[in-house]
C-alpha cells in the first residue's frame, strides 16, 4: 500500500515562530487523516502591509520520503469559505504556496485572533489533508474607551475624605496577554481645585478607576455639581476619556430664615377662612427639609385668630396679602381662623403677632434629575426630603426644641374695607295728602323698604309720593347712595326717584289702564360693581268718573222697508269703564238727540226702559212708520244721548245704524247705455 505525506514548510523569505513539524501520515486508501499544526507568522499579518504575502508552503512526499508525482492543492476554512469573492487566504494549486491576500485584524469587534484553514492535496488517485491554524500576533492599535461616555453619580454633602464617588472602568480591545497593550492607567485630566486650600477635591485610583474625594465635606449650597474628566491610558500611550458628573446630595444643614424681621400686611375683609391672606417668604437653600410654621401663643393682639402653614411663594404672591397657591420659593401662608370684618370695630385695630419656622420635620422621597443636556444620559435617583411641597399643619407640636433651627418674625396685619355690604333702607316717609279728592289718605309707613299708597287717578303731576332713605355701613358710613326706578317695574315711565330717594308720579295715572302699580326703587352704593338694595312702593289707583257710557249692542240693526205702523226695532244696552262701585256707571239714561234730523224724529222714537239689562237701563228703539230704502239711501242714522249715574253725570252721543232692507216695489222703465269700444289692429 502506497502512502503520501504532506510536509509544511515556511513561506519563502519568512521564518516561522514556534512551528512544529510533525510528519503525520494520512492513509489515503482508508481516508484517515491526521493534523499538522503550525503557528503562523505575525509579521506578515500586520495591517500596515497591504500586499500579498506567502506565509506557508505545503509539499507532498511518498512514504519513503520521495517526491510525489503531479499534485494539486486546494484551501478551505476561515476567510476563504465565508467570502469567496474576496478571500483572506489562497493556495497555489500546484506549488502549494499559501498566501495572505489582505491585512488581517485580530481585535474586537470585527477582528479574529485565530484563523482555521484546511489544505487538501490530490494526485488524481489519492487524497491527503492537513489543518493549518493561523494565530495573529497583537499590535497596540486600539485606544482605551469608556463604555458610557458620561457617568452620573451622587454624593451626600459633608461626606468624609476618601468617600467613594464612582467606579469607572475603561476597556481596551488589544490583547491583554501581549505586553502592556491593554494595561490601563487612570488619571483625572480635569479635576476641581478647592479655592481655600488650592488642593484637588477628587482623586482616582490609577489601577482600578475608583474616584474618591480627596478633601472633606462638600457643600451643596456652595457647589451643587462637579464635572470631572477621567483619562485611561494604555501601555502604548493611547488614551480614552470619559466624563463623571458628581451631584452633591443635600443634607439638612442650614436653618430656614424669614426674609424680613417684620411684615406689614394689609388685607381686605373676608368671610373665607381658607383664603391665603399673605405669604411670608423663607430662605432655606436645603432641599431635604420639611418646613413647619406656627403662631406663637400669646405673642400679641389677635394671635389666636390666625394660622401659618407651609406653602409656596408664587410669582403673584406678596407679603402684603393676596397670595395664591402655586409653584415657587418656600414660604408660610397666613390664614384667618374667623371671618375678618372691617365693620367690626375690634377688627379695625391692627393685629400683631409673632410667627416661627423650623425645618426639624423630615421625610424622604425619590427625586429624578432630568438630563442636563440632550444626549448626556445623566439620570439619577436622589433621596431628598419633600418639605417644600407639603405643609406641616401641626401648630406648636414637636420640632421646636432645637432653637438653633428656629427663626421668627413679627406680623402686623391691618384689615381694609371692601364693598361687601349692600345699602340698607332705614326710613320711609309718605308725603302729605296730595289732593283734596284722594279717596283714601296715605297709610302710615312701618317698613322702611315698603310703602302702600292709594291715589286717585286724577292726581296732579308731578307729585311727591314717598321718600325712601338708605344707608351703607361701608367706608365708615360714608358711601354715596344713588337711587333709580327698576324700569321693568314701571314700563310706562309714570314714576321717578330723586337723589334723596323721593319717589314722584310724573305722568297721569289711569285706573282704566292699570288699577295698581308695584314700583321697585333701587338704592346703589358707589362700589365697583355696586351693591344694591330694593324698596317696594305699592300704588292702588282709585276711580274718578272720567269716562262716558258706550254702546254695547246692537250697534246696527236691519229693518225691511215699507213696514207699516209702530214696531220695536231693538233694545240697546250700554257699558261704562269707570268704577260702578263708586256710582260711576248705571243706571244709564237714553233719549233721542234733540238735534237729530227732522226725518229721523219723524221715523224713529227712543224711550228708556229703566228695568232693562238687570236694572242698568236700556234704550228701546221703534219705527213710527214704513221706511223707504230708495228714499233714504238704504240706512237711517239714529243719534242717542246716553248718560251715566255719576255725580256729576257724564253723557255722550252715540249712533245706532238702521239698515233698510230692499223690497221689489218699483216697476221697470226703459233705459239705455252707450258703450264705446276701441279695436286695436
XYZ file of C-alpha atoms in Angstrom:
681
model
C 0.000 0.000 0.000
C 1.446 3.347 -1.034
C 1.477 6.217 1.497
C 1.823 10.005 0.886
C 2.967 12.564 3.462
C 2.126 16.326 3.499
C 5.046 18.429 4.685
C 4.567 22.057 5.937
C 7.356 24.498 5.236
C 7.759 28.219 5.939
C 6.826 30.644 3.239
C 9.560 31.998 1.089
C 11.776 34.502 2.828
C 9.941 34.078 6.166
C 10.853 32.074 9.233
C 8.002 30.704 11.311
C 7.889 31.195 15.079
C 7.147 28.070 17.090
C 6.441 25.882 14.079
C 6.180 22.201 14.979
C 6.906 19.955 12.005
C 5.451 16.515 12.510
C 5.018 14.249 9.556
C 1.631 12.950 10.304
C 0.739 10.369 7.728
C -2.672 10.066 6.157
C -3.595 6.649 4.929
C -5.116 7.645 1.668
C -6.701 4.274 0.956
C -8.601 4.286 4.233
C -9.058 8.071 4.016
C -7.890 8.502 7.575
C -6.354 11.954 8.284
C -4.233 13.466 10.976
C -3.418 17.172 11.516
C -0.185 19.096 11.292
C -0.384 22.328 13.362
C 1.855 25.294 12.803
C 1.799 28.724 14.441
C 1.766 31.331 11.700
C 3.936 34.343 11.148
C 2.842 37.518 12.989
C 4.953 39.843 10.947
C 3.015 39.095 7.776
C -0.453 39.878 9.250
C 0.284 43.468 10.194
C -2.456 45.748 8.881
C 0.194 48.186 7.725
C 1.276 45.762 4.986
C -1.185 45.998 2.190
C 0.401 43.268 -0.015
C 0.142 39.594 -0.825
C 2.436 37.557 1.436
C 3.432 33.891 1.381
C 3.008 32.515 4.881
C 3.310 28.746 4.302
C 4.139 26.070 1.757
C 2.689 22.576 1.590
C 4.720 19.811 -0.099
C 3.656 16.222 -0.826
C 6.061 13.192 -0.324
C 5.590 9.480 -0.641
C 6.002 7.300 2.382
C 9.669 6.782 1.619
C 10.377 10.470 1.514
C 10.426 10.675 -2.221
C 8.699 13.295 -4.285
C 5.197 12.553 -5.457
C 4.033 12.983 -8.956
C 1.780 15.817 -10.125
C -0.227 17.005 -7.113
C -2.996 19.651 -6.982
C -3.727 21.672 -3.813
C -6.934 23.313 -2.528
C -7.681 25.541 0.520
C -10.829 25.904 2.659
C -11.697 27.453 6.057
C -11.889 30.896 7.713
C -11.530 33.796 5.352
C -11.931 31.528 2.338
C -15.372 29.959 2.505
C -17.060 32.950 4.191
C -16.088 35.449 1.484
C -15.285 33.625 -1.773
C -15.324 36.833 -3.822
C -12.663 38.470 -1.640
C -10.897 35.735 0.358
C -8.280 36.413 3.028
C -6.171 33.361 2.075
C -5.404 31.366 -1.086
C -3.102 28.479 -2.148
C -1.160 27.959 -5.357
C -2.875 24.974 -6.999
C 0.371 23.141 -7.949
C 3.140 24.778 -5.892
C 1.275 24.571 -2.540
C 2.174 28.131 -1.528
C -0.377 29.572 0.990
C -0.837 33.333 0.634
C -2.366 36.040 2.876
C -4.252 38.266 0.428
C -5.171 41.257 2.671
C -4.343 42.733 6.093
C -5.968 40.894 8.994
C -7.428 42.342 12.238
C -7.395 40.320 15.444
C -9.244 42.789 17.737
C -12.957 43.020 18.581
C -15.499 43.796 17.491
C -14.740 42.956 13.844
C -11.374 41.160 14.190
C -10.484 37.462 14.662
C -7.474 36.218 16.640
C -7.292 32.663 15.196
C -7.985 31.548 11.626
C -8.551 27.849 10.930
C -7.646 26.571 7.445
C -7.601 23.129 5.825
C -5.275 22.134 2.937
C -6.226 19.249 0.604
C -3.734 17.523 -1.774
C -4.600 15.058 -4.517
C -2.695 13.276 -7.313
C -5.864 12.235 -9.021
C -5.913 8.876 -7.298
C -5.200 9.568 -3.670
C -6.084 12.475 -1.294
C -4.466 13.864 1.820
C -5.469 16.796 4.135
C -3.883 18.793 6.909
C -5.091 21.604 9.212
C -3.386 24.966 9.470
C -4.132 27.369 12.383
C -3.058 30.956 11.798
C -2.705 32.816 15.137
C -2.434 36.627 14.712
C 0.036 38.435 16.910
C -1.374 41.640 18.569
C -0.096 45.152 17.942
C -1.194 48.140 20.078
C -3.593 49.702 17.594
C -6.658 50.284 19.847
C -7.083 53.202 22.248
C -8.916 52.629 25.533
C -12.558 53.720 25.692
C -15.287 54.106 28.306
C -18.488 52.152 27.546
C -20.511 55.089 28.931
C -19.125 58.425 27.816
C -20.821 60.191 30.727
C -21.494 58.743 34.145
C -23.712 60.442 36.719
C -23.484 59.833 40.435
C -24.491 61.447 43.703
C -22.516 62.003 46.869
C -24.095 63.414 50.052
C -22.654 66.719 51.154
C -20.347 66.699 54.187
C -19.019 63.239 53.209
C -15.566 62.499 54.738
C -12.288 62.439 52.812
C -11.802 59.227 50.860
C -15.525 58.643 50.247
C -16.154 56.578 47.125
C -17.722 58.596 44.342
C -17.867 56.182 41.395
C -16.022 53.194 39.940
C -15.463 53.968 36.273
C -13.781 51.212 34.229
C -12.490 51.595 30.671
C -11.981 48.879 28.048
C -9.187 48.160 25.526
C -9.690 45.721 22.647
C -5.985 44.898 22.336
C -4.616 41.563 23.625
C -4.127 41.746 27.423
C -1.606 38.920 27.126
C 0.595 40.828 24.705
C 2.867 43.052 26.765
C 1.242 46.244 28.083
C -1.034 46.784 25.098
C -4.189 46.540 27.226
C -2.820 47.527 30.622
C -4.676 50.708 31.661
C -3.671 53.524 33.983
C -6.340 56.007 35.199
C -5.893 59.701 35.899
C -8.025 62.831 36.273
C -7.269 65.209 33.446
C -9.802 67.843 34.554
C -10.108 67.955 38.311
C -11.657 70.596 40.571
C -9.419 72.659 42.845
C -10.588 73.755 46.280
C -10.333 77.549 46.493
C -9.423 77.605 50.171
C -6.598 75.038 50.164
C -5.599 75.017 46.497
C -5.775 71.213 46.527
C -7.723 68.949 44.172
C -11.110 67.882 45.524
C -11.186 64.451 43.851
C -8.674 61.660 43.161
C -8.730 58.406 41.205
C -7.038 55.041 41.809
C -4.676 54.661 38.843
C -5.173 50.881 38.703
C -8.930 50.458 39.348
C -10.593 53.701 38.183
C -12.237 54.279 41.574
C -12.946 58.010 42.010
C -12.893 59.231 45.626
C -12.951 62.528 47.497
C -9.514 63.936 48.259
C -10.910 66.506 50.693
C -13.640 66.512 53.304
C -17.083 67.959 53.350
C -18.528 69.009 50.011
C -21.108 71.778 50.388
C -24.174 71.516 48.128
C -25.263 75.048 48.912
C -21.898 76.273 47.563
C -21.394 73.913 44.623
C -24.235 71.515 43.793
C -22.476 69.747 40.896
C -18.955 68.884 39.698
C -17.880 67.698 36.250
C -14.656 65.635 36.024
C -12.748 64.328 33.002
C -11.273 60.876 33.556
C -8.474 59.540 31.326
C -7.478 55.898 30.738
C -4.006 55.358 29.141
C -2.705 52.006 27.808
C 0.903 50.790 27.693
C 1.455 52.300 24.280
C 0.339 55.763 25.315
C -3.070 55.637 23.659
C -5.792 57.448 25.650
C -9.540 57.423 26.133
C -11.604 59.993 28.074
C -14.899 59.921 29.917
C -16.985 62.381 31.925
C -18.038 61.919 35.538
C -20.828 64.218 36.755
C -20.942 64.346 40.549
C -24.093 65.788 42.077
C -23.872 66.739 45.706
C -26.845 65.332 47.603
C -28.492 67.635 50.083
C -28.264 67.292 53.841
C -30.472 69.460 56.003
C -27.630 71.521 57.445
C -28.944 75.098 57.029
C -31.670 76.585 59.220
C -34.575 78.387 57.492
C -34.771 82.165 57.742
C -37.571 84.648 57.173
C -36.630 87.222 54.552
C -37.740 90.019 56.888
C -37.781 90.522 60.615
C -41.226 92.116 60.381
C -44.002 92.022 57.791
C -46.601 94.730 57.223
C -49.737 93.191 55.710
C -52.948 94.867 54.551
C -55.796 92.528 53.595
C -59.358 93.140 52.543
C -62.076 91.919 54.853
C -63.245 88.392 54.001
C -65.560 85.598 55.106
C -63.309 82.933 53.532
C -61.213 81.355 56.279
C -59.380 79.188 53.719
C -58.123 82.203 51.795
C -54.369 82.829 51.872
C -54.076 86.348 53.238
C -50.327 86.651 52.665
C -47.255 84.503 52.122
C -44.145 85.066 54.228
C -41.071 84.172 52.111
C -38.430 81.854 53.582
C -34.764 81.493 52.638
C -33.507 77.910 53.014
C -31.074 76.561 50.403
C -31.549 72.982 51.623
C -33.646 70.549 49.645
C -34.042 67.756 52.168
C -36.203 69.501 54.703
C -39.815 69.970 55.620
C -40.868 73.325 56.964
C -43.237 73.776 59.892
C -44.758 77.095 60.934
C -46.669 78.296 63.961
C -48.116 81.408 65.516
C -46.526 81.932 68.911
C -49.162 81.614 71.603
C -49.857 84.861 73.438
C -47.333 86.784 71.345
C -49.603 89.693 70.545
C -53.038 91.002 69.736
C -55.073 88.594 67.608
C -52.569 85.715 67.646
C -55.384 83.209 68.180
C -57.233 84.397 65.042
C -54.526 83.339 62.585
C -52.576 80.277 61.434
C -49.438 79.911 59.323
C -48.875 76.845 57.152
C -46.122 75.813 54.780
C -46.655 76.660 51.144
C -45.035 78.261 48.145
C -44.468 81.881 47.202
C -45.698 82.130 43.622
C -44.875 84.952 41.237
C -48.224 86.557 42.110
C -47.757 86.302 45.893
C -46.574 89.173 48.017
C -46.243 89.781 51.692
C -48.964 92.433 51.545
C -51.779 89.974 51.006
C -53.482 88.249 48.127
C -51.142 85.272 47.885
C -52.152 82.290 45.812
C -51.102 78.692 45.965
C -48.628 77.675 43.319
C -45.047 76.836 42.491
C -42.190 78.994 43.714
C -39.947 79.542 46.723
C -40.921 78.241 50.156
C -42.983 80.389 52.447
C -45.566 80.471 55.206
C -49.187 81.024 54.206
C -51.117 83.218 56.633
C -54.806 82.365 57.031
C -57.518 83.626 59.374
C -59.454 81.261 61.616
C -62.526 83.521 61.631
C -64.131 85.990 59.199
C -62.444 89.386 59.096
C -64.964 92.234 59.120
C -63.889 95.839 58.785
C -67.254 96.948 60.109
C -66.378 95.168 63.362
C -64.659 97.929 65.328
C -62.369 95.426 67.017
C -61.099 94.284 63.602
C -60.212 97.810 62.545
C -57.391 97.810 65.048
C -54.102 96.369 63.839
C -53.349 92.733 64.650
C -49.759 91.991 65.672
C -48.347 88.551 66.454
C -45.150 86.523 66.200
C -44.586 83.580 63.843
C -41.859 80.911 63.843
C -40.445 78.439 61.335
C -38.362 75.283 61.753
C -37.147 72.502 59.460
C -36.936 69.716 62.021
C -39.708 67.592 60.439
C -38.257 65.263 57.781
C -39.312 62.562 55.360
C -37.782 61.015 52.251
C -38.900 60.714 48.669
C -37.208 59.802 45.395
C -36.471 62.641 43.016
C -35.443 62.096 39.383
C -32.954 64.593 37.983
C -33.563 65.341 34.341
C -30.823 65.261 31.721
C -28.608 68.343 31.807
C -28.257 68.351 28.053
C -29.721 66.151 25.339
C -27.617 63.040 24.852
C -25.646 63.260 28.089
C -27.590 60.383 29.543
C -27.282 61.636 33.149
C -30.326 60.491 35.089
C -30.016 59.651 38.763
C -32.346 58.851 41.631
C -31.524 61.047 44.604
C -33.080 60.639 48.059
C -34.201 64.006 49.366
C -36.993 65.464 51.508
C -40.272 66.870 50.276
C -40.622 69.568 52.909
C -41.037 72.326 50.347
C -44.197 70.839 48.911
C -46.110 69.506 51.903
C -47.404 71.590 54.783
C -46.924 70.740 58.430
C -50.370 71.541 59.795
C -49.458 70.880 63.399
C -49.320 74.067 65.424
C -46.983 74.027 68.440
C -46.152 70.295 68.411
C -42.750 68.555 68.357
C -39.945 70.047 66.257
C -39.344 73.309 68.084
C -36.871 72.105 70.720
C -33.696 72.942 68.789
C -33.850 76.723 68.859
C -30.823 76.990 66.594
C -33.089 75.682 63.813
C -35.952 78.091 64.588
C -36.369 81.592 63.150
C -39.059 84.132 63.993
C -40.657 87.268 62.561
C -43.366 89.716 63.570
C -46.538 90.119 61.510
C -48.567 93.335 61.619
C -51.875 92.808 59.821
C -54.406 95.504 59.042
C -57.921 94.771 57.740
C -59.067 97.153 54.999
C -62.597 97.962 53.938
C -64.110 96.447 50.809
C -67.543 96.972 49.329
C -69.077 93.875 50.904
C -72.250 95.376 52.388
C -75.286 96.413 50.344
C -77.206 99.564 51.255
C -79.989 99.174 53.813
C -83.227 101.160 53.761
C -83.573 102.794 57.147
C -86.514 105.145 56.714
C -89.556 105.749 54.525
C -91.885 108.752 54.817
C -95.061 109.429 52.921
C -95.751 112.890 51.594
C -98.776 114.880 52.761
C -102.165 114.119 51.168
C -101.795 115.055 47.564
C -105.230 116.130 46.689
C -108.483 117.054 48.316
C -110.315 114.363 46.396
C -107.956 111.491 47.390
C -110.314 108.663 48.170
C -108.037 107.039 50.762
C -105.355 109.068 52.572
C -101.827 107.554 52.684
C -101.257 104.845 55.266
C -98.590 105.088 57.957
C -95.255 103.549 56.876
C -93.922 100.844 59.208
C -91.468 99.010 56.910
C -88.570 101.256 55.771
C -88.300 99.318 52.496
C -92.034 99.109 51.705
C -94.867 101.613 51.271
C -98.501 101.341 50.103
C -100.390 104.346 48.751
C -103.911 104.801 47.389
C -104.143 107.549 44.765
C -106.950 108.961 42.706
C -106.391 108.658 39.021
C -106.744 112.396 38.638
C -103.777 113.050 40.951
C -101.927 116.057 39.524
C -98.382 115.518 38.223
C -95.617 115.771 39.172
C -96.474 114.765 42.724
C -94.199 113.666 45.567
C -95.445 110.347 46.935
C -92.907 108.910 49.399
C -89.219 109.135 50.337
C -87.071 106.030 50.841
C -83.801 106.635 52.703
C -80.913 104.112 52.502
C -77.600 103.863 54.358
C -74.380 101.906 53.678
C -72.027 100.959 56.509
C -69.033 100.586 54.167
C -66.490 103.431 54.194
C -67.483 104.129 57.779
C -70.935 105.018 56.569
C -69.614 107.489 54.022
C -70.678 105.676 50.860
C -72.563 107.718 48.291
C -76.034 106.320 47.633
C -77.877 106.881 44.381
C -81.428 105.829 43.593
C -83.171 104.518 40.492
C -86.518 103.032 39.485
C -86.352 99.499 38.134
C -87.516 100.076 34.535
C -89.107 96.632 34.372
C -91.458 97.591 37.213
C -92.523 100.839 35.514
C -92.600 100.218 31.749
C -94.820 103.274 31.120
C -92.410 105.608 32.931
C -95.040 107.113 35.253
C -92.704 107.273 38.285
C -89.260 108.739 39.054
C -86.939 108.924 42.061
C -84.695 111.790 43.097
C -81.237 111.914 44.598
C -82.579 111.744 48.151
C -84.856 108.785 47.461
C -88.031 110.836 46.913
C -90.451 108.997 44.635
C -92.742 111.043 42.387
C -95.516 110.322 39.938
C -94.590 112.255 36.811
C -97.220 111.076 34.302
C -101.000 110.923 34.824
C -102.472 107.791 36.318
C -105.305 105.971 34.571
C -107.286 103.431 36.557
C -108.809 102.042 33.373
C -105.280 101.222 32.075
C -103.679 99.997 35.328
C -105.607 99.724 38.575
C -102.373 99.197 40.611
C -98.624 99.718 40.298
C -95.738 97.928 42.072
C -92.711 100.181 41.718
C -89.246 98.859 42.683
C -86.813 101.518 43.855
C -83.116 100.661 43.828
C -80.517 102.067 46.190
C -76.998 101.624 44.750
C -73.727 102.296 46.552
C -70.573 103.649 44.911
C -68.687 100.349 44.756
C -67.387 98.740 41.586
C -69.502 96.789 40.941
C -72.117 98.478 43.112
C -74.186 96.649 45.697
C -77.924 97.272 45.630
C -80.967 97.218 47.886
C -84.598 97.343 46.759
C -87.614 99.140 48.230
C -91.155 98.477 47.053
C -93.915 101.032 46.524
C -97.436 99.651 46.007
C -99.849 102.199 44.474
C -103.593 101.497 44.248
C -105.368 103.800 41.768
C -108.934 104.865 42.625
C -111.562 105.902 40.060
C -112.987 109.232 39.042
C -115.938 109.480 36.653
C -113.877 110.411 33.626
C -115.343 108.020 31.024
C -118.858 108.363 29.438
C -121.005 105.315 28.634
C -120.520 103.413 25.390
C -122.909 101.402 23.209
C -122.546 97.686 23.768
C -125.155 96.136 21.459
C -126.511 96.324 18.963
C -124.703 98.976 17.033
C -126.543 98.184 13.798
C -129.976 96.664 13.045
C -131.810 95.784 9.793
C -135.447 96.670 9.042
C -137.430 95.672 5.925
C -138.739 98.689 4.052
C -142.392 99.643 3.913
C -143.225 98.052 7.293
C -146.467 99.710 8.381
C -147.306 101.042 11.855
C -145.188 101.367 15.004
C -142.798 98.473 15.553
C -139.920 97.864 18.008
C -136.615 97.698 16.179
C -134.190 96.821 19.041
C -133.279 97.214 22.694
C -129.887 98.910 23.056
C -127.570 98.123 26.045
C -124.698 100.278 27.325
C -121.407 99.979 29.226
C -119.025 102.254 31.193
C -115.290 101.578 32.013
C -115.460 103.598 35.241
C -115.873 102.034 38.681
C -119.545 101.126 39.030
C -118.974 100.502 42.732
C -118.441 104.240 43.180
C -121.619 105.080 41.207
C -119.683 105.926 38.042
C -121.851 103.729 35.822
C -125.506 102.602 35.633
C -128.363 103.200 35.811
C -127.988 104.772 32.373
C -130.261 107.336 30.743
C -131.008 107.471 26.990
C -133.019 109.690 24.653
C -133.101 110.706 21.032
C -130.776 113.611 20.445
C -132.820 116.792 20.146
C -130.549 117.818 17.288
C -131.463 114.747 15.237
C -132.593 115.473 11.645
C -136.313 116.065 11.098
C -136.812 112.872 9.087
C -135.196 110.831 11.906
C -137.513 112.370 14.512
C -140.440 111.612 12.161
C -139.492 108.000 11.528
C -137.892 106.813 14.846
C -138.654 107.064 18.575
C -136.338 106.271 21.520
C -137.502 105.568 25.084
C -135.772 104.354 28.298
C -136.633 101.069 29.937
C -135.046 101.530 33.415
C -135.641 97.891 34.357
C -133.872 96.530 31.319
C -130.437 94.833 31.451
C -130.923 93.909 35.103
C -131.813 97.436 36.075
C -128.942 99.135 34.253
C -131.385 100.658 31.780
C -131.788 100.017 28.040
C -132.872 102.168 25.138
C -135.986 100.958 23.245
C -135.862 101.996 19.552
C -139.075 101.907 17.465
C -140.015 102.872 13.884
C -143.092 105.098 13.545
C -143.984 104.046 10.010
C -142.712 102.379 6.914
C -139.190 103.182 5.771
C -138.420 103.610 2.098
C -134.992 102.318 1.175
C -134.887 104.202 -2.092
C -135.762 107.464 -0.351
C -133.068 107.383 2.387
C -130.255 105.660 0.579
C -130.620 102.355 2.420
C -129.979 103.406 6.073
C -131.061 105.691 8.888
C -128.544 107.053 11.452
C -130.145 107.453 14.884
C -128.244 109.747 17.373
C -128.690 108.649 21.009
C -127.781 110.793 24.022
C -126.633 108.379 26.790
C -125.691 109.382 30.363
C -124.325 107.586 33.463
C -125.225 107.975 37.150
C -122.062 109.791 38.224
C -122.002 112.994 40.226
C -121.848 114.942 38.126
C -123.009 112.553 35.382
C -121.208 112.174 32.076
C -123.139 111.858 28.831
C -122.250 111.349 25.215
C -123.934 110.959 21.828
C -123.837 107.511 20.283
C -125.062 106.473 16.851
C -127.302 103.482 16.086
C -127.405 102.498 12.412
C -130.712 101.162 10.980
C -130.155 99.385 7.670
C -133.308 99.346 5.432
C -133.675 96.048 3.562
C -134.934 96.267 -0.042
C -138.251 95.036 -1.460
C -139.061 94.723 -5.173
C -141.521 97.569 -5.043
C -140.542 99.678 -8.064
C -141.545 98.989 -11.755
C -139.025 98.704 -14.558
C -138.561 101.575 -17.033
C -136.713 101.810 -20.316
C -133.104 102.654 -20.157
C -130.097 102.699 -22.446
C -126.412 102.798 -22.137
C -123.829 103.947 -24.620
C -120.762 101.747 -24.870
C -117.742 102.824 -26.916
C -115.294 100.078 -27.997
C -111.809 100.660 -29.364
C -110.343 97.863 -31.507
C -106.551 97.731 -31.829
C -105.103 96.437 -35.063
